[in-house]
Amino acid sequence: LAKTTQPISMDSYEGQEVNITCSHNNIATNDYITWYQQFPSQGPRFIIQGYKTKVTNEVASLFIPADRKSSTLSLPRVSLSDTAVYYCLVGDRQAGTALIFGKGTTLSVSS
Amino acid sequence: NAGVTQTPKFRVLKTGQSMTLLCAQDMNHEYMYWYRQDPGMGLRLIHYSVGEGTTAKGEVPDGYNVSRLKKQNFLLGLESAAPSQTSVYFCASSYGGRRSYEQYFGPGTRLTVT
């Protein structure tokens, strides 16, 4: 499994765009990039998944450069309720049993 | 849909006691998982199941047993609880194949072993 590296913590203010970058230098050809969000005292929630270029849904955008050695989760106009831990995971999406969560990035949004 | 539910939400055990955690899902998912999360850490996979009647070991299986007698239920058992098993336990489920990384998690069970 490709190892991922992401910042331990980030701070932001309401209304700003937040970009969380994840490095995965050893990503394999079949690997997909998946992001989860976890609020305190809750289970993680799937946010977005992508393979290359750009993926967008109602919650976030995921940008993946051509070499796929990194990816950026973009949260537009964050609010206080976006304060959470964000996990970047990389792996063959047909092997969900190998889902490995690191420590994630703790995003703190203040007013 | 209730999604993924877990019973109980909280539990305190004494060392050596046994208990069973119940996970139920109503999304007709093939795969189910048990994770534990310790303070300040990510989740670690304990056991998982890719279908009714099947189970397999994850990253940290020692001290736990599981059973999947019905597709919608996944049970996690602790036969002789130890303080090192104090943790928050999350159950999750997903479709198989290409959607197995899109897991749906329950609210968690907070277990304390004294």
PDB file of N, CA and C in Angstrom, chain A residues 30-91:
ATOM      1  N   ASN A  30      -2.934   0.841 -10.123  1.00  0.00           N
ATOM      2  CA  ASN A  30      -4.336   0.531  -9.847  1.00  0.00           C
ATOM      3  C   ASN A  30      -4.913   1.292  -8.660  1.00  0.00           C
ATOM      4  N   ASP A  31      -4.096   2.095  -8.018  1.00  0.00           N
ATOM      5  CA  ASP A  31      -4.543   2.779  -6.803  1.00  0.00           C
ATOM      6  C   ASP A  31      -5.452   3.965  -7.101  1.00  0.00           C
ATOM      7  N   TYR A  32      -6.456   4.111  -6.256  1.00  0.00           N
ATOM      8  CA  TYR A  32      -7.302   5.284  -6.255  1.00  0.00           C
ATOM      9  C   TYR A  32      -7.022   6.096  -4.990  1.00  0.00           C
ATOM     10  N   ILE A  33      -7.405   7.347  -5.009  1.00  0.00           N
ATOM     11  CA  ILE A  33      -7.217   8.245  -3.871  1.00  0.00           C
ATOM     12  C   ILE A  33      -8.587   8.537  -3.278  1.00  0.00           C
ATOM     13  N   THR A  34      -8.709   8.293  -1.995  1.00  0.00           N
ATOM     14  CA  THR A  34      -9.990   8.437  -1.305  1.00  0.00           C
ATOM     15  C   THR A  34      -9.820   9.333  -0.089  1.00  0.00           C
ATOM     16  N   TRP A  35     -10.779  10.187   0.138  1.00  0.00           N
ATOM     17  CA  TRP A  35     -10.762  11.069   1.307  1.00  0.00           C
ATOM     18  C   TRP A  35     -11.991  10.820   2.181  1.00  0.00           C
ATOM     19  N   TYR A  36     -11.725  10.797   3.490  1.00  0.00           N
ATOM     20  CA  TYR A  36     -12.781  10.667   4.476  1.00  0.00           C
ATOM     21  C   TYR A  36     -12.729  11.868   5.421  1.00  0.00           C
ATOM     22  N   GLN A  37     -13.874  12.143   6.039  1.00  0.00           N
ATOM     23  CA  GLN A  37     -14.011  13.210   7.020  1.00  0.00           C
ATOM     24  C   GLN A  37     -14.520  12.588   8.313  1.00  0.00           C
ATOM     25  N   GLN A  38     -13.961  13.003   9.452  1.00  0.00           N
ATOM     26  CA  GLN A  38     -14.451  12.486  10.721  1.00  0.00           C
ATOM     27  C   GLN A  38     -14.661  13.624  11.709  1.00  0.00           C
ATOM     28  N   PHE A  39     -15.897  13.744  12.181  1.00  0.00           N
ATOM     29  CA  PHE A  39     -16.223  14.693  13.233  1.00  0.00           C
ATOM     30  C   PHE A  39     -15.984  14.035  14.585  1.00  0.00           C
ATOM     31  N   PRO A  40     -15.762  14.849  15.619  1.00  0.00           N
ATOM     32  CA  PRO A  40     -15.555  14.276  16.964  1.00  0.00           C
ATOM     33  C   PRO A  40     -16.712  13.374  17.370  1.00  0.00           C
ATOM     34  N   SER A  41     -16.356  12.243  17.920  1.00  0.00           N
ATOM     35  CA  SER A  41     -17.327  11.268  18.444  1.00  0.00           C
ATOM     36  C   SER A  41     -18.228  10.673  17.367  1.00  0.00           C
ATOM     37  N   GLN A  42     -17.782  10.702  16.127  1.00  0.00           N
ATOM     38  CA  GLN A  42     -18.541  10.075  15.048  1.00  0.00           C
ATOM     39  C   GLN A  42     -17.630   9.191  14.216  1.00  0.00           C
ATOM     40  N   GLY A  43     -18.231   8.312  13.442  1.00  0.00           N
ATOM     41  CA  GLY A  43     -17.456   7.512  12.523  1.00  0.00           C
ATOM     42  C   GLY A  43     -17.076   8.320  11.296  1.00  0.00           C
ATOM     43  N   PRO A  44     -16.034   7.912  10.585  1.00  0.00           N
ATOM     44  CA  PRO A  44     -15.625   8.629   9.361  1.00  0.00           C
ATOM     45  C   PRO A  44     -16.732   8.601   8.312  1.00  0.00           C
ATOM     46  N   ARG A  45     -16.688   9.605   7.443  1.00  0.00           N
ATOM     47  CA  ARG A  45     -17.661   9.698   6.354  1.00  0.00           C
ATOM     48  C   ARG A  45     -16.925   9.854   5.038  1.00  0.00           C
ATOM     49  N   PHE A  46     -17.270   9.046   4.070  1.00  0.00           N
ATOM     50  CA  PHE A  46     -16.668   9.119   2.736  1.00  0.00           C
ATOM     51  C   PHE A  46     -16.978  10.475   2.119  1.00  0.00           C
ATOM     52  N   ILE A  47     -15.933  11.136   1.593  1.00  0.00           N
ATOM     53  CA  ILE A  47     -16.136  12.433   0.936  1.00  0.00           C
ATOM     54  C   ILE A  47     -16.043  12.302  -0.574  1.00  0.00           C
ATOM     55  N   ILE A  48     -14.907  11.780  -1.044  1.00  0.00           N
ATOM     56  CA  ILE A  48     -14.663  11.819  -2.473  1.00  0.00           C
ATOM     57  C   ILE A  48     -13.584  10.822  -2.843  1.00  0.00           C
ATOM     58  N   GLN A  49     -13.596  10.384  -4.087  1.00  0.00           N
ATOM     59  CA  GLN A  49     -12.592   9.454  -4.570  1.00  0.00           C
ATOM     60  C   GLN A  49     -12.250   9.800  -6.011  1.00  0.00           C
ATOM     61  N   GLY A  50     -10.971   9.620  -6.359  1.00  0.00           N
ATOM     62  CA  GLY A  50     -10.576   9.929  -7.722  1.00  0.00           C
ATOM     63  C   GLY A  50      -9.352   9.151  -8.157  1.00  0.00           C
ATOM     64  N   TYR A  51      -9.112   9.163  -9.476  1.00  0.00           N
ATOM     65  CA  TYR A  51      -7.942   8.469 -10.033  1.00  0.00           C
ATOM     66  C   TYR A  51      -6.971   9.468 -10.670  1.00  0.00           C
ATOM     67  N   LYS A  52      -7.500  10.399 -11.437  1.00  0.00           N
ATOM     68  CA  LYS A  52      -6.633  11.407 -12.050  1.00  0.00           C
ATOM     69  C   LYS A  52      -7.447  12.663 -12.351  1.00  0.00           C
ATOM     70  N   THR A  53      -6.756  13.705 -12.680  1.00  0.00           N
ATOM     71  CA  THR A  53      -7.284  15.037 -13.013  1.00  0.00           C
ATOM     72  C   THR A  53      -8.145  15.581 -11.895  1.00  0.00           C
ATOM     73  N   LYS A  54      -9.428  15.799 -12.158  1.00  0.00           N
ATOM     74  CA  LYS A  54     -10.262  16.479 -11.178  1.00  0.00           C
ATOM     75  C   LYS A  54     -11.588  15.757 -10.998  1.00  0.00           C
ATOM     76  N   VAL A  55     -12.006  15.672  -9.752  1.00  0.00           N
ATOM     77  CA  VAL A  55     -13.313  15.116  -9.419  1.00  0.00           C
ATOM     78  C   VAL A  55     -14.011  16.125  -8.521  1.00  0.00           C
ATOM     79  N   THR A  56     -15.269  16.349  -8.772  1.00  0.00           N
ATOM     80  CA  THR A  56     -16.033  17.304  -7.962  1.00  0.00           C
ATOM     81  C   THR A  56     -17.376  16.710  -7.593  1.00  0.00           C
ATOM     82  N   ASN A  57     -17.763  16.928  -6.340  1.00  0.00           N
ATOM     83  CA  ASN A  57     -19.114  16.574  -5.933  1.00  0.00           C
ATOM     84  C   ASN A  57     -19.689  17.725  -5.114  1.00  0.00           C
ATOM     85  N   GLU A  58     -20.796  17.497  -4.457  1.00  0.00           N
ATOM     86  CA  GLU A  58     -21.468  18.588  -3.752  1.00  0.00           C
ATOM     87  C   GLU A  58     -20.710  19.032  -2.502  1.00  0.00           C
ATOM     88  N   VAL A  59     -19.749  18.246  -2.070  1.00  0.00           N
ATOM     89  CA  VAL A  59     -19.031  18.559  -0.843  1.00  0.00           C
ATOM     90  C   VAL A  59     -17.648  19.145  -1.105  1.00  0.00           C
ATOM     91  N   ALA A  60     -16.913  18.576  -2.057  1.00  0.00           N
ATOM     92  CA  ALA A  60     -15.511  18.955  -2.242  1.00  0.00           C
ATOM     93  C   ALA A  60     -15.065  18.692  -3.666  1.00  0.00           C
ATOM     94  N   SER A  61     -13.842  19.135  -3.939  1.00  0.00           N
ATOM     95  CA  SER A  61     -13.174  18.822  -5.198  1.00  0.00           C
ATOM     96  C   SER A  61     -11.862  18.126  -4.876  1.00  0.00           C
ATOM     97  N   LEU A  62     -11.459  17.258  -5.771  1.00  0.00           N
ATOM     98  CA  LEU A  62     -10.206  16.532  -5.610  1.00  0.00           C
ATOM     99  C   LEU A  62      -9.375  16.755  -6.853  1.00  0.00           C
ATOM    100  N   PHE A  63      -8.177  17.301  -6.667  1.00  0.00           N
ATOM    101  CA  PHE A  63      -7.284  17.585  -7.770  1.00  0.00           C
ATOM    102  C   PHE A  63      -6.110  16.622  -7.721  1.00  0.00           C
ATOM    103  N   ILE A  64      -5.853  15.974  -8.841  1.00  0.00           N
ATOM    104  CA  ILE A  64      -4.772  14.994  -8.923  1.00  0.00           C
ATOM    105  C   ILE A  64      -3.925  15.328 -10.140  1.00  0.00           C
ATOM    106  N   PRO A  65      -2.644  15.669  -9.946  1.00  0.00           N
ATOM    107  CA  PRO A  65      -1.788  16.004 -11.090  1.00  0.00           C
ATOM    108  C   PRO A  65      -1.468  14.765 -11.907  1.00  0.00           C
ATOM    109  N   ALA A  66      -0.864  14.993 -13.056  1.00  0.00           N
ATOM    110  CA  ALA A  66      -0.605  13.905 -13.994  1.00  0.00           C
ATOM    111  C   ALA A  66       0.272  12.801 -13.398  1.00  0.00           C
ATOM    112  N   ASP A  67       1.252  13.162 -12.572  1.00  0.00           N
ATOM    113  CA  ASP A  67       2.129  12.126 -12.014  1.00  0.00           C
ATOM    114  C   ASP A  67       1.495  11.378 -10.845  1.00  0.00           C
ATOM    115  N   ARG A  68       0.375  11.846 -10.354  1.00  0.00           N
ATOM    116  CA  ARG A  68      -0.423  11.226  -9.292  1.00  0.00           C
ATOM    117  C   ARG A  68       0.352  11.031  -7.996  1.00  0.00           C
ATOM    118  N   LYS A  69       1.461  11.711  -7.802  1.00  0.00           N
ATOM    119  CA  LYS A  69       2.246  11.539  -6.579  1.00  0.00           C
ATOM    120  C   LYS A  69       1.722  12.386  -5.431  1.00  0.00           C
ATOM    121  N   SER A  70       0.724  13.177  -5.701  1.00  0.00           N
ATOM    122  CA  SER A  70       0.085  13.952  -4.650  1.00  0.00           C
ATOM    123  C   SER A  70      -1.367  14.194  -5.057  1.00  0.00           C
ATOM    124  N   SER A  71      -2.139  14.678  -4.117  1.00  0.00           N
ATOM    125  CA  SER A  71      -3.510  15.059  -4.428  1.00  0.00           C
ATOM    126  C   SER A  71      -3.921  16.167  -3.467  1.00  0.00           C
ATOM    127  N   THR A  72      -4.900  16.958  -3.862  1.00  0.00           N
ATOM    128  CA  THR A  72      -5.353  18.065  -3.034  1.00  0.00           C
ATOM    129  C   THR A  72      -6.857  18.024  -2.885  1.00  0.00           C
ATOM    130  N   LEU A  73      -7.294  17.981  -1.652  1.00  0.00           N
ATOM    131  CA  LEU A  73      -8.715  18.071  -1.347  1.00  0.00           C
ATOM    132  C   LEU A  73      -9.037  19.542  -1.164  1.00  0.00           C
ATOM    133  N   SER A  74     -10.008  20.026  -1.891  1.00  0.00           N
ATOM    134  CA  SER A  74     -10.386  21.424  -1.815  1.00  0.00           C
ATOM    135  C   SER A  74     -11.798  21.565  -1.263  1.00  0.00           C
ATOM    136  N   LEU A  75     -11.905  22.316  -0.180  1.00  0.00           N
ATOM    137  CA  LEU A  75     -13.204  22.576   0.455  1.00  0.00           C
ATOM    138  C   LEU A  75     -13.551  24.043   0.221  1.00  0.00           C
ATOM    139  N   PRO A  76     -14.583  24.348  -0.567  1.00  0.00           N
ATOM    140  CA  PRO A  76     -14.914  25.738  -0.876  1.00  0.00           C
ATOM    141  C   PRO A  76     -15.671  26.399   0.270  1.00  0.00           C
ATOM    142  N   ARG A  77     -15.292  27.600   0.596  1.00  0.00           N
ATOM    143  CA  ARG A  77     -16.034  28.407   1.552  1.00  0.00           C
ATOM    144  C   ARG A  77     -16.410  27.610   2.812  1.00  0.00           C
ATOM    145  N   VAL A  78     -15.407  27.283   3.592  1.00  0.00           N
ATOM    146  CA  VAL A  78     -15.652  26.448   4.768  1.00  0.00           C
ATOM    147  C   VAL A  78     -16.472  27.194   5.817  1.00  0.00           C
ATOM    148  N   SER A  79     -17.158  26.397   6.622  1.00  0.00           N
ATOM    149  CA  SER A  79     -17.902  26.931   7.751  1.00  0.00           C
ATOM    150  C   SER A  79     -17.414  26.249   9.020  1.00  0.00           C
ATOM    151  N   LEU A  80     -17.912  26.711  10.154  1.00  0.00           N
ATOM    152  CA  LEU A  80     -17.500  26.128  11.424  1.00  0.00           C
ATOM    153  C   LEU A  80     -17.753  24.623  11.453  1.00  0.00           C
ATOM    154  N   SER A  81     -18.799  24.188  10.780  1.00  0.00           N
ATOM    155  CA  SER A  81     -19.169  22.776  10.784  1.00  0.00           C
ATOM    156  C   SER A  81     -18.213  21.897   9.974  1.00  0.00           C
ATOM    157  N   ASP A  82     -17.274  22.506   9.277  1.00  0.00           N
ATOM    158  CA  ASP A  82     -16.267  21.740   8.542  1.00  0.00           C
ATOM    159  C   ASP A  82     -15.076  21.377   9.417  1.00  0.00           C
ATOM    160  N   THR A  83     -15.076  21.843  10.649  1.00  0.00           N
ATOM    161  CA  THR A  83     -14.033  21.465  11.595  1.00  0.00           C
ATOM    162  C   THR A  83     -14.105  19.969  11.829  1.00  0.00           C
ATOM    163  N   ALA A  84     -13.015  19.269  11.465  1.00  0.00           N
ATOM    164  CA  ALA A  84     -13.020  17.808  11.493  1.00  0.00           C
ATOM    165  C   ALA A  84     -11.614  17.305  11.189  1.00  0.00           C
ATOM    166  N   VAL A  85     -11.460  16.003  11.237  1.00  0.00           N
ATOM    167  CA  VAL A  85     -10.219  15.366  10.790  1.00  0.00           C
ATOM    168  C   VAL A  85     -10.460  14.808   9.397  1.00  0.00           C
ATOM    169  N   TYR A  86      -9.520  15.069   8.496  1.00  0.00           N
ATOM    170  CA  TYR A  86      -9.630  14.625   7.106  1.00  0.00           C
ATOM    171  C   TYR A  86      -8.525  13.613   6.820  1.00  0.00           C
ATOM    172  N   TYR A  87      -8.935  12.456   6.319  1.00  0.00           N
ATOM    173  CA  TYR A  87      -8.002  11.370   6.043  1.00  0.00           C
ATOM    174  C   TYR A  87      -7.851  11.164   4.539  1.00  0.00           C
ATOM    175  N   CYS A  88      -6.624  11.012   4.130  1.00  0.00           N
ATOM    176  CA  CYS A  88      -6.298  10.674   2.745  1.00  0.00           C
ATOM    177  C   CYS A  88      -5.879   9.208   2.714  1.00  0.00           C
ATOM    178  N   LEU A  89      -6.476   8.431   1.845  1.00  0.00           N
ATOM    179  CA  LEU A  89      -6.146   7.013   1.733  1.00  0.00           C
ATOM    180  C   LEU A  89      -5.870   6.679   0.277  1.00  0.00           C
ATOM    181  N   VAL A  90      -4.889   5.820   0.074  1.00  0.00           N
ATOM    182  CA  VAL A  90      -4.528   5.419  -1.279  1.00  0.00           C
ATOM    183  C   VAL A  90      -4.477   3.901  -1.350  1.00  0.00           C
ATOM    184  N   GLY A  91      -5.140   3.336  -2.340  1.00  0.00           N
ATOM    185  CA  GLY A  91      -5.104   1.896  -2.504  1.00  0.00           C
ATOM    186  C   GLY A  91      -5.989   1.432  -3.634  1.00  0.00           C
TER     187      GLY A  91
END
